[in-house]
CSV table of C-alpha atoms in Angstrom, one decimal:
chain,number,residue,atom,x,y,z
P,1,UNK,CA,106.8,95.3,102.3
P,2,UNK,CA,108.1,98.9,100.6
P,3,UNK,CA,111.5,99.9,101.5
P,4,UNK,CA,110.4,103.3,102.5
P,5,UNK,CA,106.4,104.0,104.1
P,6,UNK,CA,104.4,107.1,103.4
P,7,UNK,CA,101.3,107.7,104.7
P,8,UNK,CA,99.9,109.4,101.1
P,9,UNK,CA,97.8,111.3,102.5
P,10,UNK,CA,96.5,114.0,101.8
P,11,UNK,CA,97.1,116.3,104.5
P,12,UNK,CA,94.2,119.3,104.5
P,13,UNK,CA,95.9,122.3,106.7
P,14,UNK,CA,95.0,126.2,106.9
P,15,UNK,CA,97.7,128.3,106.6
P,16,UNK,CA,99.6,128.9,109.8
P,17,UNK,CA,99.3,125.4,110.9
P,18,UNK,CA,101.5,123.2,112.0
P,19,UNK,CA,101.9,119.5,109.9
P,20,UNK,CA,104.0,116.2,110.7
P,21,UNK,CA,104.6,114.0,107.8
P,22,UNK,CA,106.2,110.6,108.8
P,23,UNK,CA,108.1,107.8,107.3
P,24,UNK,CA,109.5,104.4,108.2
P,25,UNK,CA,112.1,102.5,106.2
P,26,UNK,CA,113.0,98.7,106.6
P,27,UNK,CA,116.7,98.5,105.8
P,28,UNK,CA,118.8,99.1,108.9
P,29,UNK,CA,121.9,99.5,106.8
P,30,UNK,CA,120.5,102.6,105.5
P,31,UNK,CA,122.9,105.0,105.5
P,32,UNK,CA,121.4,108.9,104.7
P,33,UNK,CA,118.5,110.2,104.9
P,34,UNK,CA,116.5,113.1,102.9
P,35,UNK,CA,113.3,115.0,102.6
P,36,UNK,CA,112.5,116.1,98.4
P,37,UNK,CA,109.8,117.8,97.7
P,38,UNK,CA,107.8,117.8,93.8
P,39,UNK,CA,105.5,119.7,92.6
P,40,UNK,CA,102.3,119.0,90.4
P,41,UNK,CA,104.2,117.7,87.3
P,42,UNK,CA,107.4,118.5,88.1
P,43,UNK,CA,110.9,117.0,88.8
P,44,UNK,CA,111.4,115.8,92.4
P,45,UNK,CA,113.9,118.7,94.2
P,46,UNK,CA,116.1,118.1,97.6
P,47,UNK,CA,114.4,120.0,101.0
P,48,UNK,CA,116.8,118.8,103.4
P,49,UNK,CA,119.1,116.2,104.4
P,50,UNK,CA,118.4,114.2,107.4
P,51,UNK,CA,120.9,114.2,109.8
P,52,UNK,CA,121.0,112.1,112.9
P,53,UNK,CA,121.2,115.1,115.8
P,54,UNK,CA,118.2,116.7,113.8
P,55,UNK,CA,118.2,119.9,111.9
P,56,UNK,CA,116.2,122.5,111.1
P,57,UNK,CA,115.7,125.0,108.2
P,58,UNK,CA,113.9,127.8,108.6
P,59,UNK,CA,110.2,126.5,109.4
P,60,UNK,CA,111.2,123.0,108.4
P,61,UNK,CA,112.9,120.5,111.1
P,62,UNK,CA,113.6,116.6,110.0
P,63,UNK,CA,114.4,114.1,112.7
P,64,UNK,CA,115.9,110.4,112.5
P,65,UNK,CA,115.2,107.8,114.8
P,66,UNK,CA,117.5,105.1,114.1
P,67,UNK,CA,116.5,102.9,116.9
P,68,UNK,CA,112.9,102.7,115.1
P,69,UNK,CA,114.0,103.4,111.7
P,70,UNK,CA,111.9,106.5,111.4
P,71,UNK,CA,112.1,109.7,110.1
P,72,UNK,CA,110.2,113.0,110.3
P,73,UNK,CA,109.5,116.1,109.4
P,74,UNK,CA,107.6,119.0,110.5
P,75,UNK,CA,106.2,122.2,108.9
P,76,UNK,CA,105.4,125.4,111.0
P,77,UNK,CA,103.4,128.2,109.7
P,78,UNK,CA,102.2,126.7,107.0
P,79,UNK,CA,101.8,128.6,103.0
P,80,UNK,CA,100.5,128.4,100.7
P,81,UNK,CA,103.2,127.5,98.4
P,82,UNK,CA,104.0,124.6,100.8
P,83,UNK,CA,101.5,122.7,99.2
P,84,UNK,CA,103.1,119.6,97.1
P,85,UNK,CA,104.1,116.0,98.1
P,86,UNK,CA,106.8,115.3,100.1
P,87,UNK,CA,109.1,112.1,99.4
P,88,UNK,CA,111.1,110.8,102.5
P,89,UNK,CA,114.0,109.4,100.6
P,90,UNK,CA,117.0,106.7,102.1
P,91,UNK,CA,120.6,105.9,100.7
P,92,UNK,CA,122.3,102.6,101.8
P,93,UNK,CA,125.3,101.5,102.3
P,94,UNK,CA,125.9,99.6,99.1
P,95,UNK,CA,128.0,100.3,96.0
P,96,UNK,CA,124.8,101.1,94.1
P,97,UNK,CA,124.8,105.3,94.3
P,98,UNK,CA,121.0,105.3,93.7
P,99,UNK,CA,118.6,106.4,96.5
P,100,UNK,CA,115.4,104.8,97.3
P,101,UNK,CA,111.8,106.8,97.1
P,102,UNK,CA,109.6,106.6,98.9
P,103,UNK,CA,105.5,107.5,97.6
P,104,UNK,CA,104.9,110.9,99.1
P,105,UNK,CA,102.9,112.2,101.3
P,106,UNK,CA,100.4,114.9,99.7
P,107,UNK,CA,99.8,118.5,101.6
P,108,UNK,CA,97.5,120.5,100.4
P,109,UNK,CA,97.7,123.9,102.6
P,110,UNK,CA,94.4,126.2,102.4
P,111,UNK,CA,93.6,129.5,102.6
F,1,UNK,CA,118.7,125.5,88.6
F,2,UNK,CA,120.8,122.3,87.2
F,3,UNK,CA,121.8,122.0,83.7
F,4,UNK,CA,119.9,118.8,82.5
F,5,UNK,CA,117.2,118.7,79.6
F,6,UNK,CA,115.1,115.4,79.0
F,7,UNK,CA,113.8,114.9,75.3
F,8,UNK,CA,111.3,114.3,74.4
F,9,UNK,CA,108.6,115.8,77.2
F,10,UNK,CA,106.0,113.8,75.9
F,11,UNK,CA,105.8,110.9,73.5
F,12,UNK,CA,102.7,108.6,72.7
F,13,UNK,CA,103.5,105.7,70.6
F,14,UNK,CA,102.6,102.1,70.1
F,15,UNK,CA,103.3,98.7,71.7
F,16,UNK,CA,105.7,96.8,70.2
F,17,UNK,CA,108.4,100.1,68.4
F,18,UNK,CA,111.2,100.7,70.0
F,19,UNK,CA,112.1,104.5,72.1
F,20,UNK,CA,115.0,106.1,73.1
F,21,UNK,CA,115.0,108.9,75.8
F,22,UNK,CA,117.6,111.3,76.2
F,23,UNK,CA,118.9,113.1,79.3
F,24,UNK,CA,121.5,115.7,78.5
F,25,UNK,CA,123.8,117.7,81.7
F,26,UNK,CA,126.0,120.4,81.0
F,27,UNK,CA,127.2,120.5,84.8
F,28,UNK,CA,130.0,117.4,83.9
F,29,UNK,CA,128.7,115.2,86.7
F,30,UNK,CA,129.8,111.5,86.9
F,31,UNK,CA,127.0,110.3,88.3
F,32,UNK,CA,123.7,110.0,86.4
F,33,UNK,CA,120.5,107.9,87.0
F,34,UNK,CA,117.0,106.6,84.8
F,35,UNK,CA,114.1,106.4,87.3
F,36,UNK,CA,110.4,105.4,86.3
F,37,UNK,CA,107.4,107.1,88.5
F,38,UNK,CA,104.0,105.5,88.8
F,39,UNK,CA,101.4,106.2,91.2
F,40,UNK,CA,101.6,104.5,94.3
F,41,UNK,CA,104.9,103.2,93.8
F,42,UNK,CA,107.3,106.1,93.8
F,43,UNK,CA,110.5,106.8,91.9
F,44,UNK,CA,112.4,103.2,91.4
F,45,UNK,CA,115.6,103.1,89.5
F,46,UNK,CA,116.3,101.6,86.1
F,47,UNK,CA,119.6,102.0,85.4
F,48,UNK,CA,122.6,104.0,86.3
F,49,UNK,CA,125.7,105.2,85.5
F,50,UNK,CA,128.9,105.7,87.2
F,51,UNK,CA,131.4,107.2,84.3
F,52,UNK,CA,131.6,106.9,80.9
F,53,UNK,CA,130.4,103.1,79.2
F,54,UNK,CA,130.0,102.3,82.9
F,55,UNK,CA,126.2,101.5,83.7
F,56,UNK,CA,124.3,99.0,85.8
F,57,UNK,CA,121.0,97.8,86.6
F,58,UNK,CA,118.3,99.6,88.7
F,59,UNK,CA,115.3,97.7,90.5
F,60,UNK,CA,113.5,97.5,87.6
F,61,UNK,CA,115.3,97.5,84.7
F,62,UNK,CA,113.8,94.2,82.5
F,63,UNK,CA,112.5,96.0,78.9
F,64,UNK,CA,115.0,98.6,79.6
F,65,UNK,CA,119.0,99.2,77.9
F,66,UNK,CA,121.0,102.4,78.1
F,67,UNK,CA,124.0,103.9,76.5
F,68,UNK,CA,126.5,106.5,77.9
F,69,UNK,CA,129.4,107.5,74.9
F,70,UNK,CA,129.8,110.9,76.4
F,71,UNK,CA,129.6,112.4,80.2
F,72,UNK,CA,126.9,114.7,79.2
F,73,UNK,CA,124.6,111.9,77.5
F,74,UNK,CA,122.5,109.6,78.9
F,75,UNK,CA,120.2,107.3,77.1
F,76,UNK,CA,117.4,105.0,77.9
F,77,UNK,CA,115.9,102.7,75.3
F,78,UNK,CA,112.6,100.5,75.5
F,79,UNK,CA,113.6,97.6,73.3
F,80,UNK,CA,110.3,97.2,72.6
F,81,UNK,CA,107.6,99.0,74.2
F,82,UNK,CA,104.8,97.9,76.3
F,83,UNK,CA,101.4,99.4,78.0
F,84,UNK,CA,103.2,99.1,81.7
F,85,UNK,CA,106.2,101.1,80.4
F,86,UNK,CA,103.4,104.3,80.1
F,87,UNK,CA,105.0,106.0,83.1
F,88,UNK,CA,107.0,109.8,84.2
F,89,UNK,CA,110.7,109.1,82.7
F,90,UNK,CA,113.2,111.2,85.2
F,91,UNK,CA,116.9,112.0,85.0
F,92,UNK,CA,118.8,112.4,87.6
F,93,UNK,CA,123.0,113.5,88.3
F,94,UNK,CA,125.1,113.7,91.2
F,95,UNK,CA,128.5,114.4,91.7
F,96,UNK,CA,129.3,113.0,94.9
F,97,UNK,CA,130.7,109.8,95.8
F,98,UNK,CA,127.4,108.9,97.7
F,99,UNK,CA,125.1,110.5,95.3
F,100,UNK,CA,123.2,112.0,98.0
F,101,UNK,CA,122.0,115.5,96.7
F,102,UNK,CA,120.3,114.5,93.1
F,103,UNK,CA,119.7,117.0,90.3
F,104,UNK,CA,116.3,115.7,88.7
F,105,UNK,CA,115.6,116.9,84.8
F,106,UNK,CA,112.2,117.8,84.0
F,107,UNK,CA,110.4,114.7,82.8
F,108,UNK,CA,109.3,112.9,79.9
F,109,UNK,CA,105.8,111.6,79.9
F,110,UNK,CA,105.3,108.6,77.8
F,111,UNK,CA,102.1,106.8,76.7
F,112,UNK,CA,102.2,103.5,75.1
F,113,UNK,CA,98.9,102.4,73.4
């Protein structure tokens, strides 16, 4: 079983929608939680962090469910430049500083 | 944008020879990280670094040394490379204590035939 579950997708939208990506992890002891995003051929970049209360930035809003070990995060008013796969990504509590990837989930928004 | 360069972008070479991939930061961050991305499976760690001569091993680090004689330098060597090395090379630094907000270099893409 992966560490970290995508759904890969991918996720067809129009522009304007509104899109849920999900992800489950399987380590309880996980510690912090992020959403990067990475582009066709590019380097993976941080979105947000995940905190526990849930946050929001701007159209984006992560949530963490520790109780089920799932996190989320939602899209509103979708662009077209928000198309690119999303990688739910989960520290633990360990000495190792490294953080564990998930696969991506692809979203391809249309015009 | 973070200061880090991977060299080279792209290699193709031949089972068997030996490679060495460089990351290079000019932001002085202790932290610094070799991942490996493959369809399907994500990024997964090879081996990091936590100062200076201090590394240890990622997830999937068998085929797989590095090197770090200066805080801007990271290296990754495949001893001797094989067709399931071809694979996205990634960098990565932090500065924080958890490593939580990664700086990713651009890439190298090698092919081994």
């Amino acid at each position: 079983r992966k560490e970290v579950e995508q759904d890969p997708g991918p996720f067809n939208v129009p522009e304007g929608a509104t899109v849920a990506f999900n992800c489950t992890y399987s380590n309880s002891a996980s510690q912090s939680f992020f959403w990067y995003r990475q582009d066709c051929r590019k380097e993976p970049k941080l979105l947000m962090s995940v905190y526990s209360s849930g946050n929001e930035d701007g159209r984006f809003t992560a949530q963490l469910n520790r109780a089920s070990q799932y996190i989320s995060l939602l899209i509103r008013d979708s662009k077209l430049s928000d198309s690119a796969t999303y990688l739910c990504v989960v520290k633990e509590d360990t000495g190792r500083r490294a953080l564990t990837f998930g696969s991506g989930t692809r979203l391809q928004v249309q015009p | 944008d973070a200061g880090i360069t991977q060299s080279p972008r792209h290699k193709v070479t031949e089972t068997g020879t030996p490679v060495t991939l460089r990351c290079h930061q000019t932001e002085n961050h202790r932290y610094m990280y070799w991942y490996r991305q493959d369809p399907g499976h994500g990024l997964r760690l090879i081996h990091y670094s936590y100062g200076v001569k201090d590394t240890d091993k990622g997830e999937v680090s068998d085929g797989y040394s590095v090197s770090r004689s200066k805080t801007e330098d990271f290296l990754l060597t495949l001893e001797s490379a094989t067709s399931s090395q071809t694979s996205v090379y990634f960098c990565a630094i932090s500065d924080l204590a958890g490593g939580e907000t990664q700086y990713f270099g651009p890439g190298t893409r090698l092919l081994v035939l």
